[in-house]
PDB file of C-alpha atoms and ligand atoms in Angstrom:
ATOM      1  CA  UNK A   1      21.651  66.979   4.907  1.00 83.00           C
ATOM      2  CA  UNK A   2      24.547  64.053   4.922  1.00 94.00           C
ATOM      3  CA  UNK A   3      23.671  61.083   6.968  1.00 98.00           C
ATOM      4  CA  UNK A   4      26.691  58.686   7.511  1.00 98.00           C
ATOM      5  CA  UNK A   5      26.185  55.089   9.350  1.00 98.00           C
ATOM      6  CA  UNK A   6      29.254  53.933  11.427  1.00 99.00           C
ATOM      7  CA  UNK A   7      29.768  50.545  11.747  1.00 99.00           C
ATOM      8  CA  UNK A   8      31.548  47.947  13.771  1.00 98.00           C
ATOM      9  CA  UNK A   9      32.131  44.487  12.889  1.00 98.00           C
ATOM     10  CA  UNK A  10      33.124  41.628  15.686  1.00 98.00           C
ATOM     11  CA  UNK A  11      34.715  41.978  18.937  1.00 98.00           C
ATOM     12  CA  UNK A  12      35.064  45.695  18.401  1.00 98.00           C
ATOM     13  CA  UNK A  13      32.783  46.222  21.635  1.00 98.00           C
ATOM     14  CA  UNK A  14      35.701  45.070  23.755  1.00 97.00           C
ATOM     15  CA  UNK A  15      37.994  47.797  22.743  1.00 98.00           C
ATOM     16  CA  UNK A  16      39.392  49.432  25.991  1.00 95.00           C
ATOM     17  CA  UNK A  17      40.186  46.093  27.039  1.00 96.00           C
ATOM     18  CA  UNK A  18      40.690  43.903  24.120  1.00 95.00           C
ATOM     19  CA  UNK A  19      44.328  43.196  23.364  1.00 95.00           C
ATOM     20  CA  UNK A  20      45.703  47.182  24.559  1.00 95.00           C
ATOM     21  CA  UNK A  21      49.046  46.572  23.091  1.00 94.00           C
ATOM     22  CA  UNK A  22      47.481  46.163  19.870  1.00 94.00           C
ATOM     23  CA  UNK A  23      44.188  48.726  19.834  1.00 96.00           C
ATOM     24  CA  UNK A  24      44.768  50.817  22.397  1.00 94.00           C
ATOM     25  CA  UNK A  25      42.532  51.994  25.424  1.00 95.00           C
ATOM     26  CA  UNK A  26      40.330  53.932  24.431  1.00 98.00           C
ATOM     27  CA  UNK A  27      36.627  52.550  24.084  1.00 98.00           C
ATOM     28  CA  UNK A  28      34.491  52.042  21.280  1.00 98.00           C
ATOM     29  CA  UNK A  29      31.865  54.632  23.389  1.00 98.00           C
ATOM     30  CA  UNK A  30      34.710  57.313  23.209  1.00 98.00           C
ATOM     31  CA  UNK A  31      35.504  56.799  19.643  1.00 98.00           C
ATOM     32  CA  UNK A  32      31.726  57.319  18.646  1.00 98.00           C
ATOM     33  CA  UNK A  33      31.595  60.226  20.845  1.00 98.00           C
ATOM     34  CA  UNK A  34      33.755  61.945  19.147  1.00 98.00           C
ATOM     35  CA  UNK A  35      32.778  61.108  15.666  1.00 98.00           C
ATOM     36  CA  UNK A  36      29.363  62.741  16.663  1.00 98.00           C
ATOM     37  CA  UNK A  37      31.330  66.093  18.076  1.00 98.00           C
ATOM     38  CA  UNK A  38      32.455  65.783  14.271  1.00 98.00           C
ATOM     39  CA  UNK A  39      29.041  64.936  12.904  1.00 98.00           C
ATOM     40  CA  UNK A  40      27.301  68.366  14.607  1.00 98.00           C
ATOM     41  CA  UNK A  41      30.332  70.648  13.863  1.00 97.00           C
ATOM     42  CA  UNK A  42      29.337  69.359  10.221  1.00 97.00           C
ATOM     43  CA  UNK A  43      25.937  69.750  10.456  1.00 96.00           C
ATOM     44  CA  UNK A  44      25.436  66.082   9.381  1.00 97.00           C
ATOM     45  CA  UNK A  45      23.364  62.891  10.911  1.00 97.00           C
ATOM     46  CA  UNK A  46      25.473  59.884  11.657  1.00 98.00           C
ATOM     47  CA  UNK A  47      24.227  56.258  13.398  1.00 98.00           C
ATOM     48  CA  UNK A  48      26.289  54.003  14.984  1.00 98.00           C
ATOM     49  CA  UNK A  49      26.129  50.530  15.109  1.00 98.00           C
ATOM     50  CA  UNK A  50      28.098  47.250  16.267  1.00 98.00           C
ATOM     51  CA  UNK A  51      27.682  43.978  16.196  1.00 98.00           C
ATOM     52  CA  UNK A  52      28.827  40.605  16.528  1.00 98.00           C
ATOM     53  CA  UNK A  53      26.868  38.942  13.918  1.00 98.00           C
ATOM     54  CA  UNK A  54      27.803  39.282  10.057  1.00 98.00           C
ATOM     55  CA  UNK A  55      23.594  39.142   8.806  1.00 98.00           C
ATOM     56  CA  UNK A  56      23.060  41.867  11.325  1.00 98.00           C
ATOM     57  CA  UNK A  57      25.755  44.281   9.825  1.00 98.00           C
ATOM     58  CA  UNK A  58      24.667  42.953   6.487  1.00 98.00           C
ATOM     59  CA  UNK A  59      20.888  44.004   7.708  1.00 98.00           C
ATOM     60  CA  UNK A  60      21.944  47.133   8.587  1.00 98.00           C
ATOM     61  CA  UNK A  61      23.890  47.998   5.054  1.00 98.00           C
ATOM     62  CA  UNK A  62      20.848  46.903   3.291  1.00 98.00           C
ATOM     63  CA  UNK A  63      18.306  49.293   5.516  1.00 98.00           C
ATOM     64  CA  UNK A  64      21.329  52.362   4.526  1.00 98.00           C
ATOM     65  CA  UNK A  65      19.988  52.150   1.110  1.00 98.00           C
ATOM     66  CA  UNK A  66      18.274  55.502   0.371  1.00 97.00           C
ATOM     67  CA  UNK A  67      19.168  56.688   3.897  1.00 97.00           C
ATOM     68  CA  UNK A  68      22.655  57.090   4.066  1.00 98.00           C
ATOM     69  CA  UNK A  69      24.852  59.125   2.215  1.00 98.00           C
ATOM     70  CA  UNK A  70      28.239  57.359   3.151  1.00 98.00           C
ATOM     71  CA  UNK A  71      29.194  54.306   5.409  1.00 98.00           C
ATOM     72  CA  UNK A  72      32.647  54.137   7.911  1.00 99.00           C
ATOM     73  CA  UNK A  73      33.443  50.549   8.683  1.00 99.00           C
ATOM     74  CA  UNK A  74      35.452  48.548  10.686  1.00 98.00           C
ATOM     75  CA  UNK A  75      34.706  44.803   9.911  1.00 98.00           C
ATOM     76  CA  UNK A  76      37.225  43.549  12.314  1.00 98.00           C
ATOM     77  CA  UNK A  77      38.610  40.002  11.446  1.00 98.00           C
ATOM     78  CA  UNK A  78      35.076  39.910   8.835  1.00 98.00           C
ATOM     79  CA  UNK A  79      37.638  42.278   6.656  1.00 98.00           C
ATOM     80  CA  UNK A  80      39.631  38.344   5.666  1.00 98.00           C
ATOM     81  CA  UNK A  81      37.133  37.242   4.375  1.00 98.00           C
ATOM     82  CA  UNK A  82      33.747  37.719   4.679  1.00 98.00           C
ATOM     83  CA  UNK A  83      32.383  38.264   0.766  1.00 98.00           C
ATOM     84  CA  UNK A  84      28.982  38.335   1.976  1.00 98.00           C
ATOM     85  CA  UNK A  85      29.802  41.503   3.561  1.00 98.00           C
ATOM     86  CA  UNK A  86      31.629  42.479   0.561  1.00 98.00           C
ATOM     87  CA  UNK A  87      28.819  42.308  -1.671  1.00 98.00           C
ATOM     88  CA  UNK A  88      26.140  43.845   0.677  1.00 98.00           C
ATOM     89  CA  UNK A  89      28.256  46.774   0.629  1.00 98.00           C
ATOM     90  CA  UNK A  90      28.533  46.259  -3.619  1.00 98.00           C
ATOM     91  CA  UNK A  91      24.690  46.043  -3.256  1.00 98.00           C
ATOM     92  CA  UNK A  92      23.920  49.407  -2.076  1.00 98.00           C
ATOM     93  CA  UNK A  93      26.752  50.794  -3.527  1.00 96.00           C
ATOM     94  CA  UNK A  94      27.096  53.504  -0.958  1.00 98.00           C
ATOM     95  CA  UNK A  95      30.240  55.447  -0.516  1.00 98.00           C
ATOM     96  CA  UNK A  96      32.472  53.648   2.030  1.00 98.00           C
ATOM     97  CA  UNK A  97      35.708  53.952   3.695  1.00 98.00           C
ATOM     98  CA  UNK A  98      37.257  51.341   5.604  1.00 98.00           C
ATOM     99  CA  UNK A  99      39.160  52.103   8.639  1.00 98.00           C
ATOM    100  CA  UNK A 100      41.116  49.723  11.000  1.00 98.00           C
ATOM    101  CA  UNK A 101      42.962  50.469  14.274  1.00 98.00           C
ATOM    102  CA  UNK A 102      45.893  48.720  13.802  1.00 98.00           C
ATOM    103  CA  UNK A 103      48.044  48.770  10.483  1.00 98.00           C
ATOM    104  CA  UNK A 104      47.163  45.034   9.624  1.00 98.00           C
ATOM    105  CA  UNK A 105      49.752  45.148   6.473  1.00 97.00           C
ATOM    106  CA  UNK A 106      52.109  44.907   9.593  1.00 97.00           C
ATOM    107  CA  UNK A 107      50.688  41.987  11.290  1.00 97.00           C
ATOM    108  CA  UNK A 108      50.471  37.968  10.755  1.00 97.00           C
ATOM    109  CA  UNK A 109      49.629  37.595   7.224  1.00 97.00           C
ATOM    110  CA  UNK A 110      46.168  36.300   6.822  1.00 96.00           C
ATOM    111  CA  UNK A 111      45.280  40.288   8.008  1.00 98.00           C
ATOM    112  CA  UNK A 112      47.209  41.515   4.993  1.00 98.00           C
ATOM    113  CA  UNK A 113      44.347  40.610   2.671  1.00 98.00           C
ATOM    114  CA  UNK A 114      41.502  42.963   2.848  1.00 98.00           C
ATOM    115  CA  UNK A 115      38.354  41.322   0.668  1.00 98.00           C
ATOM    116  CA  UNK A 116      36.485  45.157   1.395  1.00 98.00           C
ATOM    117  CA  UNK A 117      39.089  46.956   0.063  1.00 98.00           C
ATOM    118  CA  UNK A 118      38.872  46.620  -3.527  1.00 98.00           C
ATOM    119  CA  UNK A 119      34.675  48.100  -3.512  1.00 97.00           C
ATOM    120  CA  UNK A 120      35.380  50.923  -0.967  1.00 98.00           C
ATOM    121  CA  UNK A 121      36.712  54.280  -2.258  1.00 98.00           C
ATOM    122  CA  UNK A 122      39.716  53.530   0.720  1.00 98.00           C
ATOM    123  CA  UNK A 123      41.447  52.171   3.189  1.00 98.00           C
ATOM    124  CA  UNK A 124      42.530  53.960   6.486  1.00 98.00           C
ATOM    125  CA  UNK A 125      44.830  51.742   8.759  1.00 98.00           C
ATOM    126  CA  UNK A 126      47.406  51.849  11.660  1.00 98.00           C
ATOM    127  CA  UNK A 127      46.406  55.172  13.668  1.00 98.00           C
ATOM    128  CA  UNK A 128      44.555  53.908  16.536  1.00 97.00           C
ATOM    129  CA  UNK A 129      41.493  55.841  17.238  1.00 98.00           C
ATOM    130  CA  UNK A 130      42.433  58.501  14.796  1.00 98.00           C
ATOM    131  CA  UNK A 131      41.770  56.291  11.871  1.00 98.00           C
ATOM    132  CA  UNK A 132      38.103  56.691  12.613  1.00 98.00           C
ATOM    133  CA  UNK A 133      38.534  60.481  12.183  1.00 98.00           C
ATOM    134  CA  UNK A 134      40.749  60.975   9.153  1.00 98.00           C
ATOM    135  CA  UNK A 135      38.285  58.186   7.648  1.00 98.00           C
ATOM    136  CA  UNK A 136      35.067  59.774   8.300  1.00 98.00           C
ATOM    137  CA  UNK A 137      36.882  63.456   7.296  1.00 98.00           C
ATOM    138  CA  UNK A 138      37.878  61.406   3.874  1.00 98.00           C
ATOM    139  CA  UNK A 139      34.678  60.355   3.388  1.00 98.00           C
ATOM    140  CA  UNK A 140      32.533  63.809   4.298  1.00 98.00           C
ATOM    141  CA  UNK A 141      35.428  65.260   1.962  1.00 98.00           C
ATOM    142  CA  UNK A 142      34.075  62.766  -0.426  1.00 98.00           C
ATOM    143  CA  UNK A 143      30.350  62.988  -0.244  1.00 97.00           C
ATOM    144  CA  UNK A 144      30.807  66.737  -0.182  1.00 94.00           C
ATOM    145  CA  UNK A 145      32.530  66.734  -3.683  1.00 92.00           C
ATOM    146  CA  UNK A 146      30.337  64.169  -5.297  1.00 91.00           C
ATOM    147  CA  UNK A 147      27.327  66.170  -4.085  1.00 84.00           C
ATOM    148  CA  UNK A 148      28.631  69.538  -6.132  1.00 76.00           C
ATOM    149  CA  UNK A 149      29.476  67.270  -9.260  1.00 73.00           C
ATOM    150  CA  UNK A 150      25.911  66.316  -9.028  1.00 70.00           C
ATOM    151  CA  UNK A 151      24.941  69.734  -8.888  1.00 68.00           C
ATOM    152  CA  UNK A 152      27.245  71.361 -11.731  1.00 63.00           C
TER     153      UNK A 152
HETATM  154  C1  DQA B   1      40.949  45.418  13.136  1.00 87.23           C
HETATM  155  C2  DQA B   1      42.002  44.481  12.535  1.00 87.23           C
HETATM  156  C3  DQA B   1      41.441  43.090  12.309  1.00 87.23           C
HETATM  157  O1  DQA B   1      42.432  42.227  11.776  1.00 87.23           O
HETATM  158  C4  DQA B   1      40.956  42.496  13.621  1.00 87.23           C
HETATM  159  O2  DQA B   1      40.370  41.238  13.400  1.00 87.23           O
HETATM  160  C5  DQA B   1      40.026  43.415  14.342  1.00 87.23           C
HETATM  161  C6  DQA B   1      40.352  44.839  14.404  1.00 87.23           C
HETATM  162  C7  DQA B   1      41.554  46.792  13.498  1.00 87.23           C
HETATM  163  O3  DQA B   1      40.772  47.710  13.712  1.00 87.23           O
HETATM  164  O4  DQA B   1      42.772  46.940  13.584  1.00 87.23           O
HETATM  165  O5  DQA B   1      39.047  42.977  14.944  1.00 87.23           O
HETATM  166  O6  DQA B   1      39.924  45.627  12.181  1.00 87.23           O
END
């Protein structure tokens, strides 16, 4: 069975009332809710995790490794520029799609650069809560066809 690990980089806890002209209203608890009404319609496993702290998203892509069969991030502002991140996601080297609430090619510059976006298989941006769900349906869509290569 697929497992999938959903993570949340900083400040993406305060989403409801973070900056609603920007990301919305709707809470991080509601947007993980209804990744896991995906998850069971699938019939796959799927973790959620957030955090605040780089090393403890970087823990948690390290203990993925032989558990998970994809990854859905949002790094928040750790998408600039945090290469450590990067290259614990390089490490395990398992599937991942990037998602983002707000279309940050649209916003002040320094969120144009994305230093994820080059190792993942792609980028989902600019949807609001919905980027969480066309990104995880990418990904399952990905796993799924990887997994019958493997087989054929
Ligand atoms: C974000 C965009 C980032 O630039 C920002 O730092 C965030 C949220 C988004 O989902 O739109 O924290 O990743």
């Amino acid at each position: 069975m697929a497992s999938y690990l959903v993570l949340n980089g900083p400040n993406l806890n305060m989403l409801g009332i973070r900056e609603p002209g920007v990301y919305g209203s709707v809470s991080l608890a509601s947007i993980e809710a209804r990744l896991h009404e995906l998850a069971s319609e699938w019939n796959v496993t799927l973790e959620c995790f957030q955090s605040n702290h780089e090393g403890e998203l970087i823990d948690r892509i390290h203990a993925a490794y032989g558990v998970h069969s994809g990854i859905l991030i949002n790094p928040g502002a750790l998408t600039h520029y945090s290469y450590a991140l990067r290259d614990a996601l390089s490490a395990v080297s398992i599937p991942t799609v990037e998602v983002h609430l707000s279309n940050i090619h649209k916003r002040e510059s320094f969120r144009h650069v994305s230093v994820t976006a080059p190792i993942v298989i792609g980028q989902v941006a600019g949807f609001g809560p919905l980027s969480y769900e066309l990104g995880m349906q990418a990904l399952h869509a990905h796993v799924r066809d990887n997994a019958e290569v493997s087989r054929s």
